[in-house]
mmCIF file of C-alpha atoms in Angstrom:
data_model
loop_
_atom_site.group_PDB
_atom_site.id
_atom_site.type_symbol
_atom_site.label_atom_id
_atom_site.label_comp_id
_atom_site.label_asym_id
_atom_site.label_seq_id
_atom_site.Cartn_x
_atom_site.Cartn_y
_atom_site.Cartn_z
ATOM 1 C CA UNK A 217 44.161 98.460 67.248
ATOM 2 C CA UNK A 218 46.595 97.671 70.739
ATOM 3 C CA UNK A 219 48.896 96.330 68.153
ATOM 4 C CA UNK A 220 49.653 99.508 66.971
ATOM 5 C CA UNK A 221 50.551 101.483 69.693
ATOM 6 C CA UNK A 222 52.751 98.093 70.348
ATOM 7 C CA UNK A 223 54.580 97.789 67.717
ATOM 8 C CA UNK A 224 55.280 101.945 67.823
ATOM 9 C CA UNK A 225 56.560 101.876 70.886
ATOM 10 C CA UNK A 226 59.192 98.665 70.128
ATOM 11 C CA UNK A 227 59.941 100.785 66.587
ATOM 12 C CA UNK A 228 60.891 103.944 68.796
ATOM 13 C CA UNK A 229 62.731 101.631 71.458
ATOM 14 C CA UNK A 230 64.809 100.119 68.469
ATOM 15 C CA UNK A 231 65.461 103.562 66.889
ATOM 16 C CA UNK A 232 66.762 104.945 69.898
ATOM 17 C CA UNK A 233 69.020 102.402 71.432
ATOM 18 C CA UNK A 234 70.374 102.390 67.342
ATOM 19 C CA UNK A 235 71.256 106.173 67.304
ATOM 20 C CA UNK A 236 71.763 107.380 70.928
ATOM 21 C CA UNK A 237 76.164 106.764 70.553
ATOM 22 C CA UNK A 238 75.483 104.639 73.958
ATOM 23 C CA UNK A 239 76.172 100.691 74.143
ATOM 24 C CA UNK A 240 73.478 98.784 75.470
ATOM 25 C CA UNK A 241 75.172 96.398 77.092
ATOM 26 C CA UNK A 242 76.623 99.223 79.456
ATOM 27 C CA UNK A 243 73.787 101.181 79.317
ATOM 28 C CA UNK A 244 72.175 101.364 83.385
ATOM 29 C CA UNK A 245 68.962 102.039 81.828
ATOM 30 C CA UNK A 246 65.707 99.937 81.923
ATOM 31 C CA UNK A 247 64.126 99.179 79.169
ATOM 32 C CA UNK A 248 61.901 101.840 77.729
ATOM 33 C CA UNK A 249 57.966 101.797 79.139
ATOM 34 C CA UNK A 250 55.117 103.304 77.639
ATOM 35 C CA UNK A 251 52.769 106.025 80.089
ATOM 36 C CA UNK A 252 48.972 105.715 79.591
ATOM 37 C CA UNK A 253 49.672 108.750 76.740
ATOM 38 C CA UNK A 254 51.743 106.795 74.944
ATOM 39 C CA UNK A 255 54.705 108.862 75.932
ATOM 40 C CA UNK A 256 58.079 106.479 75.696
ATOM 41 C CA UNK A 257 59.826 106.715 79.276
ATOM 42 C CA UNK A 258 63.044 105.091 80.793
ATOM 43 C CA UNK A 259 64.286 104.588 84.342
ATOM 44 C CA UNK A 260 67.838 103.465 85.955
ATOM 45 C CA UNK A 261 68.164 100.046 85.856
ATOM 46 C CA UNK A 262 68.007 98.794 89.761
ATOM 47 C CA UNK A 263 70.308 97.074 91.733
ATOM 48 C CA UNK A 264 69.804 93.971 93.000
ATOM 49 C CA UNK A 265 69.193 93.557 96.730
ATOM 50 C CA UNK A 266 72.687 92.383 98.847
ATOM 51 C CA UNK A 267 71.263 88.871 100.856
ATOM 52 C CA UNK A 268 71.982 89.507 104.453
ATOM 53 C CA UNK A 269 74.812 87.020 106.105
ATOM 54 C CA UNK A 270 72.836 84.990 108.480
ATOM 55 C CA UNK A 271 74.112 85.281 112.101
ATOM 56 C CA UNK A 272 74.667 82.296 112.710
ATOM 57 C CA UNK A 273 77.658 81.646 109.961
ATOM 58 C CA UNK A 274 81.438 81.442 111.373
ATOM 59 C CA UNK A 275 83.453 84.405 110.535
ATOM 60 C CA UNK A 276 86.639 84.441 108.626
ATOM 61 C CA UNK A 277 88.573 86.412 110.840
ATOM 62 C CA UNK A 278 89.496 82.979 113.293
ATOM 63 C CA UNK A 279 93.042 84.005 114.516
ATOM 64 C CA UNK A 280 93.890 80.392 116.587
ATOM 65 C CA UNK A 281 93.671 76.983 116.159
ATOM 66 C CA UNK A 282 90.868 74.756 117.871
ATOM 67 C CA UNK A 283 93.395 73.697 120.810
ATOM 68 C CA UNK A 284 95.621 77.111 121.183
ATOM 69 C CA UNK A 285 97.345 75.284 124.114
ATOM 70 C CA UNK A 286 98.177 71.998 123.119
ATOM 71 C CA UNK A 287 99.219 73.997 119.755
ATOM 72 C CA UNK A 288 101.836 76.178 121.546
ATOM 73 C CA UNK A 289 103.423 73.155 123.194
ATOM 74 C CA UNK A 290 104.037 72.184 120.349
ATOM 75 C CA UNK A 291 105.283 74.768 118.751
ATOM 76 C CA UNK A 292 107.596 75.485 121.600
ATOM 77 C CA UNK A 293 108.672 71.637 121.346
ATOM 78 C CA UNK A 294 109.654 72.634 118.141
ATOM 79 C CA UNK A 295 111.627 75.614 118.583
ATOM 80 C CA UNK A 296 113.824 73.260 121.456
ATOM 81 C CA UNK A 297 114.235 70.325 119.000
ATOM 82 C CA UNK A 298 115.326 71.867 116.476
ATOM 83 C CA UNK A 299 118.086 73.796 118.575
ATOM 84 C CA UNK A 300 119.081 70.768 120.762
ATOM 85 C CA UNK A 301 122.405 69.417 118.899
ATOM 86 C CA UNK A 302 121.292 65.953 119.741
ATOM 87 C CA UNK A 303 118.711 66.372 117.139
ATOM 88 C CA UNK A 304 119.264 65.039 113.496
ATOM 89 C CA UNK A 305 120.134 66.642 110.379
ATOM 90 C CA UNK A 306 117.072 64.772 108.950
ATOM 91 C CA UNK A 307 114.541 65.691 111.487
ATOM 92 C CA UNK A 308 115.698 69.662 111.706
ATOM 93 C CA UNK A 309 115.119 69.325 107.720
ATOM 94 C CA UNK A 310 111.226 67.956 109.365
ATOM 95 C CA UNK A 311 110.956 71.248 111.288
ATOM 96 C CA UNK A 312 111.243 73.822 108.973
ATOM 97 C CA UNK A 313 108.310 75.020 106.840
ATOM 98 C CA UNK A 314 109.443 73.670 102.930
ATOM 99 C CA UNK A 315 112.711 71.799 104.585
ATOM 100 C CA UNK A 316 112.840 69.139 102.205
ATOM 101 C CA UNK A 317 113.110 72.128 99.645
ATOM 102 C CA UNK A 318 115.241 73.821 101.085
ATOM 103 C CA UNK A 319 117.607 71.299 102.919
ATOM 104 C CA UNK A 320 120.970 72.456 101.956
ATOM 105 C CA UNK A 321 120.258 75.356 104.095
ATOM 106 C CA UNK A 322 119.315 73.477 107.172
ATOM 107 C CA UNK A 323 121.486 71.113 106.849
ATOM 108 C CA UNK A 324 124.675 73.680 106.406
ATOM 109 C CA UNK A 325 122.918 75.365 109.372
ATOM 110 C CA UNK A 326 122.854 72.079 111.588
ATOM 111 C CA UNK A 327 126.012 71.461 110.652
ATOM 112 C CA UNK A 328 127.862 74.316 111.124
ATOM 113 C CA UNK A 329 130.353 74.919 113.752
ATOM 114 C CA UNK A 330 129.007 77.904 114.905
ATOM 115 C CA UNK A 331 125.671 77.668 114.628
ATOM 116 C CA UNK A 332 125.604 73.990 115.696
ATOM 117 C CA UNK A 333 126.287 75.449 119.325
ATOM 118 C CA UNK A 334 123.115 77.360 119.891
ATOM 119 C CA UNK A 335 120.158 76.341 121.819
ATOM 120 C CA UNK A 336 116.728 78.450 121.035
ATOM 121 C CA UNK A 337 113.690 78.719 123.505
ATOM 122 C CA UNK A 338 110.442 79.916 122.443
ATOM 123 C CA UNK A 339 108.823 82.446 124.322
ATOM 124 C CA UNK A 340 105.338 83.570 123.776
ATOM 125 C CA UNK A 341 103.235 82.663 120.650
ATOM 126 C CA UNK A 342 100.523 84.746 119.160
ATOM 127 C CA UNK A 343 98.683 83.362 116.777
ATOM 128 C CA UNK A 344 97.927 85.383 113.611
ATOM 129 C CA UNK A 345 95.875 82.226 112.292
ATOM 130 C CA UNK A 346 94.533 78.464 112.401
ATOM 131 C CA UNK A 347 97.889 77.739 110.390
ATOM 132 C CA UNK A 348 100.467 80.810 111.856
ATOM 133 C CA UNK A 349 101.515 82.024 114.758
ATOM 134 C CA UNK A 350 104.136 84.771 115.907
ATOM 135 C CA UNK A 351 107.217 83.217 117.894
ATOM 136 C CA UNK A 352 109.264 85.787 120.119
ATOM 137 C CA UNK A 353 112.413 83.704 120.967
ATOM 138 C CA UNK A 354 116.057 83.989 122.902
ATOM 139 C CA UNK A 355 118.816 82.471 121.310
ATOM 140 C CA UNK A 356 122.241 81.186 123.710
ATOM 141 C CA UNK A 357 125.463 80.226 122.597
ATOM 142 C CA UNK A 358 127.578 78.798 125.618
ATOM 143 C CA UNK A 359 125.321 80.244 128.034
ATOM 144 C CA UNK A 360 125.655 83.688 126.576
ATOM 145 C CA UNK A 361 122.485 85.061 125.256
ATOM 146 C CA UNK A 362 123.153 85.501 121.358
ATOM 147 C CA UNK A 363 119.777 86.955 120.576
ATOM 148 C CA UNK A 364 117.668 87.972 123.602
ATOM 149 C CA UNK A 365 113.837 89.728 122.074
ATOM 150 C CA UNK A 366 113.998 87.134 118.282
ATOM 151 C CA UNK A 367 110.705 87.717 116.422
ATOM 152 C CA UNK A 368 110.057 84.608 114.183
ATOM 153 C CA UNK A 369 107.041 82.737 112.869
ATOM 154 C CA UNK A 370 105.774 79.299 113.083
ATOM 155 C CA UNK A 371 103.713 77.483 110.933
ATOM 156 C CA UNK A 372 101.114 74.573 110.225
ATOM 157 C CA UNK A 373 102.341 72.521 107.360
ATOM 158 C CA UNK A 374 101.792 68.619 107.051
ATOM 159 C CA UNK A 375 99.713 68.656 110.175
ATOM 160 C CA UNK A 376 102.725 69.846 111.816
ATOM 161 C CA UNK A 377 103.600 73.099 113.828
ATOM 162 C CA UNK A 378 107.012 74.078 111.763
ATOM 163 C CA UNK A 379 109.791 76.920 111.809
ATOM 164 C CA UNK A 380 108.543 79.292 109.213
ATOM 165 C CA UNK A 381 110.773 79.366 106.476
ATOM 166 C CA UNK A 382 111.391 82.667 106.661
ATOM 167 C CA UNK A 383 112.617 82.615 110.289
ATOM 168 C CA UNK A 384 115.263 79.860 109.308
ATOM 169 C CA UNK A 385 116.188 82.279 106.407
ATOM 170 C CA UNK A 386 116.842 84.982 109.233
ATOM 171 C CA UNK A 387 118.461 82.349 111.546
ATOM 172 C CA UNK A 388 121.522 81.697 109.149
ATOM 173 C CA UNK A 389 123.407 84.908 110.278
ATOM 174 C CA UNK A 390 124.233 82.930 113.526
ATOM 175 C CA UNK A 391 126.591 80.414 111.874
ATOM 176 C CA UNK A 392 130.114 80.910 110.237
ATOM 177 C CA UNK A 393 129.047 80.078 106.769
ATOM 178 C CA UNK A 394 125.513 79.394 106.556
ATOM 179 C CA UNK A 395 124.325 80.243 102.729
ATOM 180 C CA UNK A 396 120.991 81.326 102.393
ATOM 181 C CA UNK A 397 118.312 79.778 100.235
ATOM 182 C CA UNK A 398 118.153 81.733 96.780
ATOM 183 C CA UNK A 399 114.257 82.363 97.944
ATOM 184 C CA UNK A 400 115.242 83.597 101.181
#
């Protein structure tokens, strides 16, 4: 006779989810149980249990590179070559974050009259990332300061340190005619 009682309770479990206007597949309900009387019962479905992070797992919030000094010589060796008029067209394109995309820009840049007379040192460098760093920077044309507090950005690309492309976007406004990238 246990079948009974069985195959009453899957009947009323059946009936129920058929007419209750609820979908079961968004229902957070249980499945139905039945109590020693033989009353039907539900509970909320329950949430599954969030695994700890173990302590000994890296974070994601790293904010320099694994040499954050030999990095910023670098970046600062970037910043100087790619203002020294002695460098090439071809390696400014190198320095710049997306150059080879974006070429006619540094190239008109380099080129230019205007802006071919400024020399760039980098100042401090924060670095926001493994990959990006902030780049305050002073700007001289003739041995008058042009730009004295620039705010720029430098970035890993290629295993290189790079100008970010948006600082070379912001660095066209110092030549006479200097078009800007249509991305820029």
């Amino acid at each position: 006779m246990a079948f009974l009682p069985r195959a009453a309770a899957v009947a009323a479990f059946m009936a129920a989810a058929c007419t209750s206007g609820s979908d079961p597949a968004t229902t957070a309900t249980a499945p139905p149980s039945i109590t020693a009387s033989g009353a039907r019962s539900t509970s909320p479905a329950s949430t599954p249990s969030m695994t700890p992070i173990p302590s000994g797992v890296p974070s994601a919030t790293m904010t320099a590179p694994a040499d954050p000094a030999g990095a910023e010589k670098e970046i600062k060796r970037v910043w100087e070559r790619f203002f020294n008029p002695a460098t090439s067209v071809e390696d400014k394109v190198a320095l710049v974050e997306d150059g080879e995309m974006n070429s006619l820009m540094v190239e008109a840049f380099a080129k230019d009259e205007r802006s071919g007379q400024i020399v760039g040192r980098a100042g401090t460098v924060r670095f926001t990332s493994p990959a990006e760093a902030e780049v305050t920077y002073a700007l001289f044309r003739n041995s008058t300061t042009v730009q004295p507090f620039g705010r720029g950005k430098a970035v890993r690309q290629d295993d290189a340190w790079k100008i970010s492309f948006t600082t070379m976007c912001s660095l066209t406004k110092y030549g006479a005619d200097v078009p800007k990238a249509a991305a820029c």
